[in-house]
Short mmCIF file of C-alpha atoms in Angstrom, two decimals:
data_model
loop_
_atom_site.label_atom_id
_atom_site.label_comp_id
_atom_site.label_asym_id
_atom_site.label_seq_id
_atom_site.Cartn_x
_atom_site.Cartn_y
_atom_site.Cartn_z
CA UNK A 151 -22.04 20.51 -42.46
CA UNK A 152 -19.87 23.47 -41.75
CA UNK A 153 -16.43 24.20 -41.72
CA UNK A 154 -14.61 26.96 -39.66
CA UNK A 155 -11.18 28.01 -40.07
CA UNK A 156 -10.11 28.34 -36.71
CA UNK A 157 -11.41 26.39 -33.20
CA UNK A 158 -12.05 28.77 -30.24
CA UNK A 159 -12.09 28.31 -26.56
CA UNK A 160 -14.19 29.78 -24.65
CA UNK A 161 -15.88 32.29 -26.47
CA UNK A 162 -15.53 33.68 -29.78
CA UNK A 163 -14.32 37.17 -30.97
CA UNK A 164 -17.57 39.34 -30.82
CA UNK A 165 -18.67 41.60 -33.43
CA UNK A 166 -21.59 42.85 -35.22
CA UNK A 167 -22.37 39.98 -36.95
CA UNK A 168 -22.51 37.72 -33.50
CA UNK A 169 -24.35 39.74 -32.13
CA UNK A 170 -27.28 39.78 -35.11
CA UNK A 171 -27.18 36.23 -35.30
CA UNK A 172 -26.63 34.64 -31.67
CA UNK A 173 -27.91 37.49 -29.26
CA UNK A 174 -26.11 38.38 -26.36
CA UNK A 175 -22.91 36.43 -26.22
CA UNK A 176 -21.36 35.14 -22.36
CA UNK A 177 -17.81 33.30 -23.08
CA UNK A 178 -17.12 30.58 -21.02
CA UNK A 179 -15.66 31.11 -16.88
CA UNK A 180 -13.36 28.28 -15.63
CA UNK A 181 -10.32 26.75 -16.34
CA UNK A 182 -9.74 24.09 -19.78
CA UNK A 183 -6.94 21.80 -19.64
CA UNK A 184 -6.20 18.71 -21.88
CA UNK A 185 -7.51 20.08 -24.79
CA UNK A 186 -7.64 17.21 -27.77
CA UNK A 187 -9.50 16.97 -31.15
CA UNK A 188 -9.34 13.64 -33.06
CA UNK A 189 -6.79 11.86 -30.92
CA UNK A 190 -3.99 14.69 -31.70
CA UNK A 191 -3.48 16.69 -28.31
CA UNK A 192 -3.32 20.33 -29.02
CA UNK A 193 -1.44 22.51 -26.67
CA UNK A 194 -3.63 25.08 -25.38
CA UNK A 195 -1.39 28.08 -25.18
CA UNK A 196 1.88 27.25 -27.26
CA UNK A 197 -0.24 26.42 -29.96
CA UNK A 198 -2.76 29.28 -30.10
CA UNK A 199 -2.71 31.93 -32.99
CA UNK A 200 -3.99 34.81 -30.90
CA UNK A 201 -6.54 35.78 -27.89
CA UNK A 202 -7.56 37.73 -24.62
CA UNK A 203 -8.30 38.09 -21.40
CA UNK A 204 -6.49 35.01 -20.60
CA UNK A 205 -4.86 34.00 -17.17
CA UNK A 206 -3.40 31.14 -15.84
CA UNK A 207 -5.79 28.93 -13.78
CA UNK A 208 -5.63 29.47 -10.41
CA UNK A 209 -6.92 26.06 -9.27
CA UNK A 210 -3.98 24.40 -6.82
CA UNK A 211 -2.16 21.59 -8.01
CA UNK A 212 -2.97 19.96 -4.29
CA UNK A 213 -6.54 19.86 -5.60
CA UNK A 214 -5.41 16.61 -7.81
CA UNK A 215 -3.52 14.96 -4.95
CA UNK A 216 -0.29 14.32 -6.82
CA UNK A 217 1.83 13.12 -3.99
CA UNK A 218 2.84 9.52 -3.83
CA UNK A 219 3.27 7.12 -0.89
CA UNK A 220 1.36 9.27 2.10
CA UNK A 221 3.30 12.69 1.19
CA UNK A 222 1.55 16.29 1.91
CA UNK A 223 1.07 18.39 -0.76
CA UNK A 224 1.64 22.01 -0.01
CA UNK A 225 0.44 24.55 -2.60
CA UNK A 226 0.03 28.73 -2.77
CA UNK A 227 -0.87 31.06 -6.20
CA UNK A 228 1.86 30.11 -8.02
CA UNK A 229 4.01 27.11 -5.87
CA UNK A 230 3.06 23.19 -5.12
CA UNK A 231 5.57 20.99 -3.69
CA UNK A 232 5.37 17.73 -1.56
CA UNK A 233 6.34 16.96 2.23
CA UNK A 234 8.17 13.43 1.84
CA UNK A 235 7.37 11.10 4.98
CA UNK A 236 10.90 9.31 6.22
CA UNK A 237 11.13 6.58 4.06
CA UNK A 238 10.66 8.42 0.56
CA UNK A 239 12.04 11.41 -1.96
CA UNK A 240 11.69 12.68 -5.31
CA UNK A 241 8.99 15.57 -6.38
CA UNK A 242 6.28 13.12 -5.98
CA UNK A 243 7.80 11.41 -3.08
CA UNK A 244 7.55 8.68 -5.42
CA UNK A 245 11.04 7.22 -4.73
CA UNK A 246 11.90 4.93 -1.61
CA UNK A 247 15.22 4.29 -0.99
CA UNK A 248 14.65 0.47 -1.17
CA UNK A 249 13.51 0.49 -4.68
CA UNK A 250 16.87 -0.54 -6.07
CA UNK A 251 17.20 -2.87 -3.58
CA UNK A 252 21.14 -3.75 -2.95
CA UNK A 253 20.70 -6.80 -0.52
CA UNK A 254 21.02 -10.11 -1.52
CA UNK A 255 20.04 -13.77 -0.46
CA UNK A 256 16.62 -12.53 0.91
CA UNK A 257 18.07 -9.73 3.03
CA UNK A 258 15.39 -7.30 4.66
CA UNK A 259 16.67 -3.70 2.72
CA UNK A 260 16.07 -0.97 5.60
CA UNK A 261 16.47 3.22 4.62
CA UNK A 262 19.48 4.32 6.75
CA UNK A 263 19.02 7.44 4.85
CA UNK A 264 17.31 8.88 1.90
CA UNK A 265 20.62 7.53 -0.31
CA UNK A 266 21.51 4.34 1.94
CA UNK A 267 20.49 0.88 3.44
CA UNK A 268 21.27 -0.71 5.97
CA UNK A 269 20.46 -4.90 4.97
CA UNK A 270 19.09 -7.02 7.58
CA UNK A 271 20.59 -10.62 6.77
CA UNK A 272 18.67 -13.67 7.38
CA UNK A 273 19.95 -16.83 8.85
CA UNK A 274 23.45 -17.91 7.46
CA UNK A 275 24.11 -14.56 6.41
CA UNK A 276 26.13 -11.73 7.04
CA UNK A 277 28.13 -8.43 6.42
CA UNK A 278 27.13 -5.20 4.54
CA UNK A 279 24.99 -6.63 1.39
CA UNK A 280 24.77 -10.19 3.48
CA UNK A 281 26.92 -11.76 0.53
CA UNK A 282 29.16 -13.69 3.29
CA UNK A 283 28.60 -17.51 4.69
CA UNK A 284 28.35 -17.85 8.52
CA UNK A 285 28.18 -21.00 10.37
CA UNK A 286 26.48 -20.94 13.52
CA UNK A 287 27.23 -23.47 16.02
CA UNK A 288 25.66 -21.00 19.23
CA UNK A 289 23.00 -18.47 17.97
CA UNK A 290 23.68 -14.51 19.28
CA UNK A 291 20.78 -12.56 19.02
CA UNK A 292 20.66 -8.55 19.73
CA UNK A 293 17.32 -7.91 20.45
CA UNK A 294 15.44 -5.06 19.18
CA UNK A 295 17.99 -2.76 16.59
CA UNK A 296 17.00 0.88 15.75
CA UNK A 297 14.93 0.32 13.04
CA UNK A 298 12.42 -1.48 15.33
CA UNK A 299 13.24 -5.00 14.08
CA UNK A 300 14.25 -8.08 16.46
CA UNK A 301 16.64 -10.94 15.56
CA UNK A 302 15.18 -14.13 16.19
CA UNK A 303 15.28 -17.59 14.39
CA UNK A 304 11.61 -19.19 12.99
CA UNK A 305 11.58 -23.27 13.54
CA UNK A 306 8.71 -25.80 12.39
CA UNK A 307 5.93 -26.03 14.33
CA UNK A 308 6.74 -28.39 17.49
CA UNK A 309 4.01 -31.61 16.89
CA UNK A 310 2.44 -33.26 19.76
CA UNK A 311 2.86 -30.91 22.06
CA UNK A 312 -0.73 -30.30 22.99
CA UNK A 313 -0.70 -32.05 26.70
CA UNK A 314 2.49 -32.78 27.30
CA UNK A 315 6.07 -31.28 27.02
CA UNK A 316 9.66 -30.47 28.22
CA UNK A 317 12.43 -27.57 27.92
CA UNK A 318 15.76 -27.52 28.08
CA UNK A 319 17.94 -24.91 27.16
CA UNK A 320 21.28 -22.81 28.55
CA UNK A 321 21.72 -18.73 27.60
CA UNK A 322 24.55 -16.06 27.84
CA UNK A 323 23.29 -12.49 28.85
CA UNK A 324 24.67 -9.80 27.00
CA UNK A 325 26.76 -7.72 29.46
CA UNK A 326 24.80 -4.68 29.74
CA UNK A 327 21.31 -3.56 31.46
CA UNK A 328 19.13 -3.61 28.90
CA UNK A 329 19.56 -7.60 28.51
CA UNK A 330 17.87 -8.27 31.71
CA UNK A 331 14.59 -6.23 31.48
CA UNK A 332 12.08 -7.25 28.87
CA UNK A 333 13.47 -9.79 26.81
CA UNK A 334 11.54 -12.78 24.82
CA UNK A 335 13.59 -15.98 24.98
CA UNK A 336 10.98 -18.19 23.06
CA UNK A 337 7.46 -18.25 22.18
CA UNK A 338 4.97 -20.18 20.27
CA UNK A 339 1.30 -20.09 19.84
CA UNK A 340 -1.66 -18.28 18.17
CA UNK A 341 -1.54 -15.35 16.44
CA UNK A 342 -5.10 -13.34 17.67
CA UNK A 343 -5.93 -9.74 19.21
CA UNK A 344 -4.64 -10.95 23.04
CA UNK A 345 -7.54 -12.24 23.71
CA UNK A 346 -8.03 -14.80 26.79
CA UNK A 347 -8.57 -17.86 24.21
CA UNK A 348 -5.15 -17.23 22.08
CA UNK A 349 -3.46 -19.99 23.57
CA UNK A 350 0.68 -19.22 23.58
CA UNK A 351 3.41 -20.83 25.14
CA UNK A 352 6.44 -18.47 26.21
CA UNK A 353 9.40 -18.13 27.99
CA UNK A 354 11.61 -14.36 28.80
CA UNK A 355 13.01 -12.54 31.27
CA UNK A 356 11.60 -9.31 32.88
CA UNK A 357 13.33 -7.10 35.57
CA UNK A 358 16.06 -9.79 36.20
CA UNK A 359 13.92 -12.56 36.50
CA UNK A 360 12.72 -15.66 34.28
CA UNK A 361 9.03 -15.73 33.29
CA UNK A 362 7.23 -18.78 32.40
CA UNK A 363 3.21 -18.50 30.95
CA UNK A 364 0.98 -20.76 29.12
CA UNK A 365 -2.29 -20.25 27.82
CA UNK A 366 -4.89 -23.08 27.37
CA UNK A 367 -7.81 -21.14 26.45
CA UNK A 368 -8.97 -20.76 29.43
CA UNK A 369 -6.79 -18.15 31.41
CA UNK A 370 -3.21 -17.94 31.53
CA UNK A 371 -0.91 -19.32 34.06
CA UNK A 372 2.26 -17.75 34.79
CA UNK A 373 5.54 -18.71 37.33
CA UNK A 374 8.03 -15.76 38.00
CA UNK A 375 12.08 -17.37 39.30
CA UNK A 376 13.60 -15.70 41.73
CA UNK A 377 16.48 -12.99 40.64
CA UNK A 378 19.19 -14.17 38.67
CA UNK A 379 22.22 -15.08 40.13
CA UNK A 380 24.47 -12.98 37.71
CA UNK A 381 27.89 -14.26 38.76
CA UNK A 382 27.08 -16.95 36.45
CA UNK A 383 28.34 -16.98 33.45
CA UNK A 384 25.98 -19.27 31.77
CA UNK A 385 22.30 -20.04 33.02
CA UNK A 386 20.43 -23.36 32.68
CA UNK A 387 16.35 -23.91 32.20
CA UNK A 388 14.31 -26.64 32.69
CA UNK A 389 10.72 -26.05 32.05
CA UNK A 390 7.64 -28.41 31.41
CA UNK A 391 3.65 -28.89 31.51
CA UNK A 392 1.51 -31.92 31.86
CA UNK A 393 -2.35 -31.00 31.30
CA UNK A 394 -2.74 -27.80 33.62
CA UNK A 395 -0.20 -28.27 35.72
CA UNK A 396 3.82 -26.41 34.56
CA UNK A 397 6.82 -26.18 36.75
CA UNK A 398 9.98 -24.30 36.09
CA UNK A 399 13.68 -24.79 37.37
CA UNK A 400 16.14 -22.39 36.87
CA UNK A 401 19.73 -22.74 37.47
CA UNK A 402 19.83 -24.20 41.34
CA UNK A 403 17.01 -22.44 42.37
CA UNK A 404 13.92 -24.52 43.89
CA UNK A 405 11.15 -25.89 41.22
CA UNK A 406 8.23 -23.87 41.13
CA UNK A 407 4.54 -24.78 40.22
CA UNK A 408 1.88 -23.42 39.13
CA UNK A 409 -1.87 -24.87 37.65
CA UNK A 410 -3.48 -23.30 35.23
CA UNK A 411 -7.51 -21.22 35.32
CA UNK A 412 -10.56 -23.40 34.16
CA UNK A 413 -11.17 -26.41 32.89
CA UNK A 414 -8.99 -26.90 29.68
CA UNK A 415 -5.91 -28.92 29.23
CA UNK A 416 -4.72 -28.98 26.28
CA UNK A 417 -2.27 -25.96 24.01
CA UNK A 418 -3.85 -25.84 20.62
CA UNK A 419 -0.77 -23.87 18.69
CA UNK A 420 -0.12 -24.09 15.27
CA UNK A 421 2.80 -20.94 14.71
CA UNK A 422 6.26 -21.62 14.24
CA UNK A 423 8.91 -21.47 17.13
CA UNK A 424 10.95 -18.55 17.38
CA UNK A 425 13.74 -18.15 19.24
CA UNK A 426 15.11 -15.05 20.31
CA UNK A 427 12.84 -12.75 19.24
CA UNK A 428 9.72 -12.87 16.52
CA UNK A 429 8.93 -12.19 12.57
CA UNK A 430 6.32 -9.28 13.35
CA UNK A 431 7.45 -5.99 13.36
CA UNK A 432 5.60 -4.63 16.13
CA UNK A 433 5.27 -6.91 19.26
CA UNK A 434 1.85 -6.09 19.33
CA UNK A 435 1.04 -8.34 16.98
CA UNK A 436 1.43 -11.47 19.52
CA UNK A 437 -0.88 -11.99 22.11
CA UNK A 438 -0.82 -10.06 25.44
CA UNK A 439 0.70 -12.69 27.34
CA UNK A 440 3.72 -12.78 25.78
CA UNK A 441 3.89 -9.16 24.66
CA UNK A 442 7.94 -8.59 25.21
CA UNK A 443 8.74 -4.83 24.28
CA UNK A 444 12.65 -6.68 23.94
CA UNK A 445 14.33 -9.42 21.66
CA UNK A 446 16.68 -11.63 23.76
CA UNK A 447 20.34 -9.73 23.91
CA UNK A 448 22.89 -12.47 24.27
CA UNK A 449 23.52 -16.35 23.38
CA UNK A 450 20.77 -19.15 23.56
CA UNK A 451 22.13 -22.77 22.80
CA UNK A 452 22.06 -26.19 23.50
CA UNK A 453 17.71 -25.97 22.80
CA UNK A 454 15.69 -29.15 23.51
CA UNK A 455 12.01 -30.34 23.66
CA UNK A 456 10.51 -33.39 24.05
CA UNK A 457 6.61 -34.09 24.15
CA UNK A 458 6.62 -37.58 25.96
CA UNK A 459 8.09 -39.03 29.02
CA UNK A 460 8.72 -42.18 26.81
CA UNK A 461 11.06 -40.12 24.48
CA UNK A 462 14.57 -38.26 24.31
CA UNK A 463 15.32 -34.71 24.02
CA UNK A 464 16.31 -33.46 20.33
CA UNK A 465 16.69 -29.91 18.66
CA UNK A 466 13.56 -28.46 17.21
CA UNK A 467 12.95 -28.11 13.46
CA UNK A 468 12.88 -30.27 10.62
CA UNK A 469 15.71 -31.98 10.45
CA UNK A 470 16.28 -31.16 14.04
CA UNK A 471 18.57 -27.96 14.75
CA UNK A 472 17.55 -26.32 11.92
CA UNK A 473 15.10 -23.08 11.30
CA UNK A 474 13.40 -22.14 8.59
CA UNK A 475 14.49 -18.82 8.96
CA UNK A 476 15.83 -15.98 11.18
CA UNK A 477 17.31 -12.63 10.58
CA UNK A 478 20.21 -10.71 12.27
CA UNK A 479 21.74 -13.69 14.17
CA UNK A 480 25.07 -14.24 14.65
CA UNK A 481 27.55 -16.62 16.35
CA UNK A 482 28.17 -15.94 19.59
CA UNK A 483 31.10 -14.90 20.51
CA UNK A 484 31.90 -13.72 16.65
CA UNK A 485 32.14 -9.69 15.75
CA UNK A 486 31.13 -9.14 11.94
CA UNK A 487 32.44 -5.65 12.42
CA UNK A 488 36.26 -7.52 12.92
CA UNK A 489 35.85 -7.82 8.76
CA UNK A 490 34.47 -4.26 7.91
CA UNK A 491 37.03 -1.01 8.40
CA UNK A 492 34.74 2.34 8.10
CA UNK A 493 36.36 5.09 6.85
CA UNK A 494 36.11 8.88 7.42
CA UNK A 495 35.05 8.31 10.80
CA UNK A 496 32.34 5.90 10.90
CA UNK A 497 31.72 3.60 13.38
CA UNK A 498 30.83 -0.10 13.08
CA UNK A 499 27.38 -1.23 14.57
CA UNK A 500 26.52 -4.63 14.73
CA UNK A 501 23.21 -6.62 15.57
CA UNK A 502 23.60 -10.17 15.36
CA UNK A 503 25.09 -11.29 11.65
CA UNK A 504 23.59 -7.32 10.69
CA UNK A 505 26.55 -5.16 10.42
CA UNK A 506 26.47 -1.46 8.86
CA UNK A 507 28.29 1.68 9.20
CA UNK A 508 27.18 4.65 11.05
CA UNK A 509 28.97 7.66 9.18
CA UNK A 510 29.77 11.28 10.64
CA UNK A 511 27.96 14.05 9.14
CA UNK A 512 29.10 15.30 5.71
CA UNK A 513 29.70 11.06 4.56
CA UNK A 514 27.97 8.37 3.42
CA UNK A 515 27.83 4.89 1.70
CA UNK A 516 28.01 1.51 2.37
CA UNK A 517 31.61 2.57 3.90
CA UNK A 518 31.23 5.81 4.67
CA UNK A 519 33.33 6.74 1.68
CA UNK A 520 31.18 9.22 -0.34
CA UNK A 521 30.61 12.95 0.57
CA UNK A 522 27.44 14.57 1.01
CA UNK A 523 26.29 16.95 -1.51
CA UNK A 524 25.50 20.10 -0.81
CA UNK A 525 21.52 19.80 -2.74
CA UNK A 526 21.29 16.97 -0.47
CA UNK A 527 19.11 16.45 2.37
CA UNK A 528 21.66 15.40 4.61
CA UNK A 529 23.69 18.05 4.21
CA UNK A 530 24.76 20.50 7.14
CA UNK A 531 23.78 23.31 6.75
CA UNK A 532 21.03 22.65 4.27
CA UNK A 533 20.68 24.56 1.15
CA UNK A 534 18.27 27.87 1.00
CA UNK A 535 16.60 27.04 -2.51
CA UNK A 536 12.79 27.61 -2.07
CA UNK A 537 10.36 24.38 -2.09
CA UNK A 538 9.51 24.03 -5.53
CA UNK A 539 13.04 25.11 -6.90
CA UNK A 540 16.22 22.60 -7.71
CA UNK A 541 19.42 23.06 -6.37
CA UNK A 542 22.02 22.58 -8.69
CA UNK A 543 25.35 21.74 -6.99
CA UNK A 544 28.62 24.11 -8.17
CA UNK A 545 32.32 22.81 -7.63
CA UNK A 546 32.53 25.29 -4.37
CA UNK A 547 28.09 26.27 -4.00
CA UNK A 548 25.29 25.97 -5.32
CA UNK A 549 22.65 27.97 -7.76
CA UNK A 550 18.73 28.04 -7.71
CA UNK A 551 17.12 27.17 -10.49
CA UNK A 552 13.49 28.75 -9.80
CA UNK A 553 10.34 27.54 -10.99
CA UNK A 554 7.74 29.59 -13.71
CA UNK A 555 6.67 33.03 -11.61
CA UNK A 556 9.72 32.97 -9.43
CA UNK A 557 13.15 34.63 -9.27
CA UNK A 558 16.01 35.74 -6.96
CA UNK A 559 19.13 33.88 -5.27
CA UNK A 560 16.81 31.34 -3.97
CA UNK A 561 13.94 31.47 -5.58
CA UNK A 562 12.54 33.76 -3.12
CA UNK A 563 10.95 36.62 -4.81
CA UNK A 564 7.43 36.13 -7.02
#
């Protein structure tokens, strides 16, 4: 056993005696990091009584992927910093805005910004944190909002509805273009790739006119109305199927027919109903029959359905008239943004029960009642400090402080 006074890394001081004993001596090339002896870590350079020919490694920081949640790392000599996608900040872009989630009652918490959320409120809910009751009598929906989500409401599957079944139903268009277009009123069915076999049952309206498809499995049929007549204030639908054949009345317009491809008759769906719009986030995620781009924009009430000629209409869900869920719906006719007052400028937007405020530049909050710093993102103009640096707000500026190997106003200068 023998004992040395001192631990080297890399190579050891040479002299005369080395070199008698060991030969020619080659100290070690590369970089050492982590350095620990019996469970005590020792600190490589702080701790070090002396040596030479030392540098700092050189290998980039990028090289041990330290960014969080999909960010870039970006790296030269002597700088490493990380590209943030949208929805996340922090040096290892491993903070989302959501974290500390604010919503309650089972509110979807959206990033307005890289400080604030906008809360999507589910069905009975509303106003900025969805802490507020609504009863809703007549169901408003807004159809797609700018964060890509629809409103819709989610009933129980619809039983027996395989080979035989009616629809009744009344809706108020929202008064602007974009309500007529591409807009799902209801759909239910199987979940698949859009594949011919997904059978689906839906119901929307496309370039001013209703559209009626089914699927069976074995093809879809499909029966287009004739334009809207959009003097009417409220429009009425009566839709049905028995085996292959559906027909489709809309307000006094003729019935039209139609009889579904091949040889199956019966719609094998086992999906909730949704009204209005859909859960998904992406429409693609429904089949290709029914592959809306839009949410319905307006107010869809007085829903029926029976599956037998023998039977009355009721609501759908269990107990009827009620969903099992739905988010941004209001009641029609009802402005959530009547009970919110935005300050500094901001203006009130409002999707179904989904209200937020959309500040000017230079505010933000819930209310719009905070200002911006000037470190922060938002900020107009942003700050100058290099990537890698922190900006340090000052009561009228701001100072650099610059990372190890850096110096200058802004941490410009190596």
């Amino acid at each position: 056993q023998v004992t040395f006074g001192s631990i080297f890394l890399g190579s050891v001081p040479v002299h005369e005696e080395v070199h008698r004993c060991a030969g020619q001596i080659y100290g070690y090339r590369g970089c050492i990091r982590d350095f620990q002896v019996n469970h005590k870590e020792l600190f490589i350079i702080d701790e070090a009584l002396e040596g030479r020919n030392v540098e700092n490694c050189n290998v980039p920081i990028c090289d041990y992927h330290p960014c969080h949640n999909g960010g870039t790392c970006t790296s030269d000599e002597e700088n490493w910093y990380c590209e943030c996608p949208k929805l996340y900040t922090g040096k290892l872009c491993q903070f989302a805005t959501c974290d500390e989630n604010p919503c309650g009652n089972g509110a979807t918490c959206f990033p307005k910004s890289r400080r604030d959320v906008v809360c999507l409120c589910p069905y009975g809910r509303s106003g900025i944190l969805c802490s507020d009751d609504i009863n809703i009598t007549q169901p408003s929906f807004s159809g797609t909002d700018v964060f890509g989500y629809t409103s819709f409401l989610a009933y129980s599957t619809i039983p027996n509805i395989t080979f035989y079944y009616e629809f009744r139903l009344k809706f108020q268009l929202a008064n602007h273009h974009s309500a007529l277009q591409d807009n799902l009123i209801f759909f239910t069915g199987q979940k698949g790739q859009g594949l011919n076999g997904d059978d689906f049952l839906e119901l929307g309206l496309r370039n001013g006119r209703v559209v009626y498809s089914y699927n069976l499995g074995s093809g879809t049929a499909t029966i287009i109305s004739k334009p809207l007549d959009l003097t009417l204030n409220v429009h009425v639908i009566h839709l049905g199927r028995n085996l292959q054949k559906g027909w489709l009345k809309v307000d006094d317009q003729k019935n039209k027919t139609v009889t579904s491809p091949g040889r199956l008759v019966g719609l094998n769906v086992f999906s909730q109903f949704y009204l209005g719009g859909y859960h998904e986030y992406i429409p693609e995620l429904l089949p290709k029959g029914p592959r809306f781009k839009n949410g319905f924009q307006g107010c869809i009430f007085d829903v029926q359905v029976r599956t037998s000629l023998n039977q009355g209409f009721k609501s759908p869900g269990t107990p009827g008239g009620h969903p099992n869920s739905g988010r941004s719906v209001g009641q029609c006719k009802d402005s959530p943004c009547s009970l919110i007052k935005c300050r500094n400028g901001g203006k009130c937007i409002e999707t179904g029960s989904t209200v937020y405020c959309d500040c000017l530049t230079g505010w933000k909050g819930a209310f719009c009642t905070e200002t911006v710093s000037v470190c922060e993102p938002e900020h107009e103009p942003p700050h100058q400090c290099q990537q890698g640096s922190t900006c340090v707000p000052l009561p009228h500026s701001y100072t650099c402080h610059c990372p190890l190997g850096t110096t200058g106003t802004y941490c410009e200068q190596g």
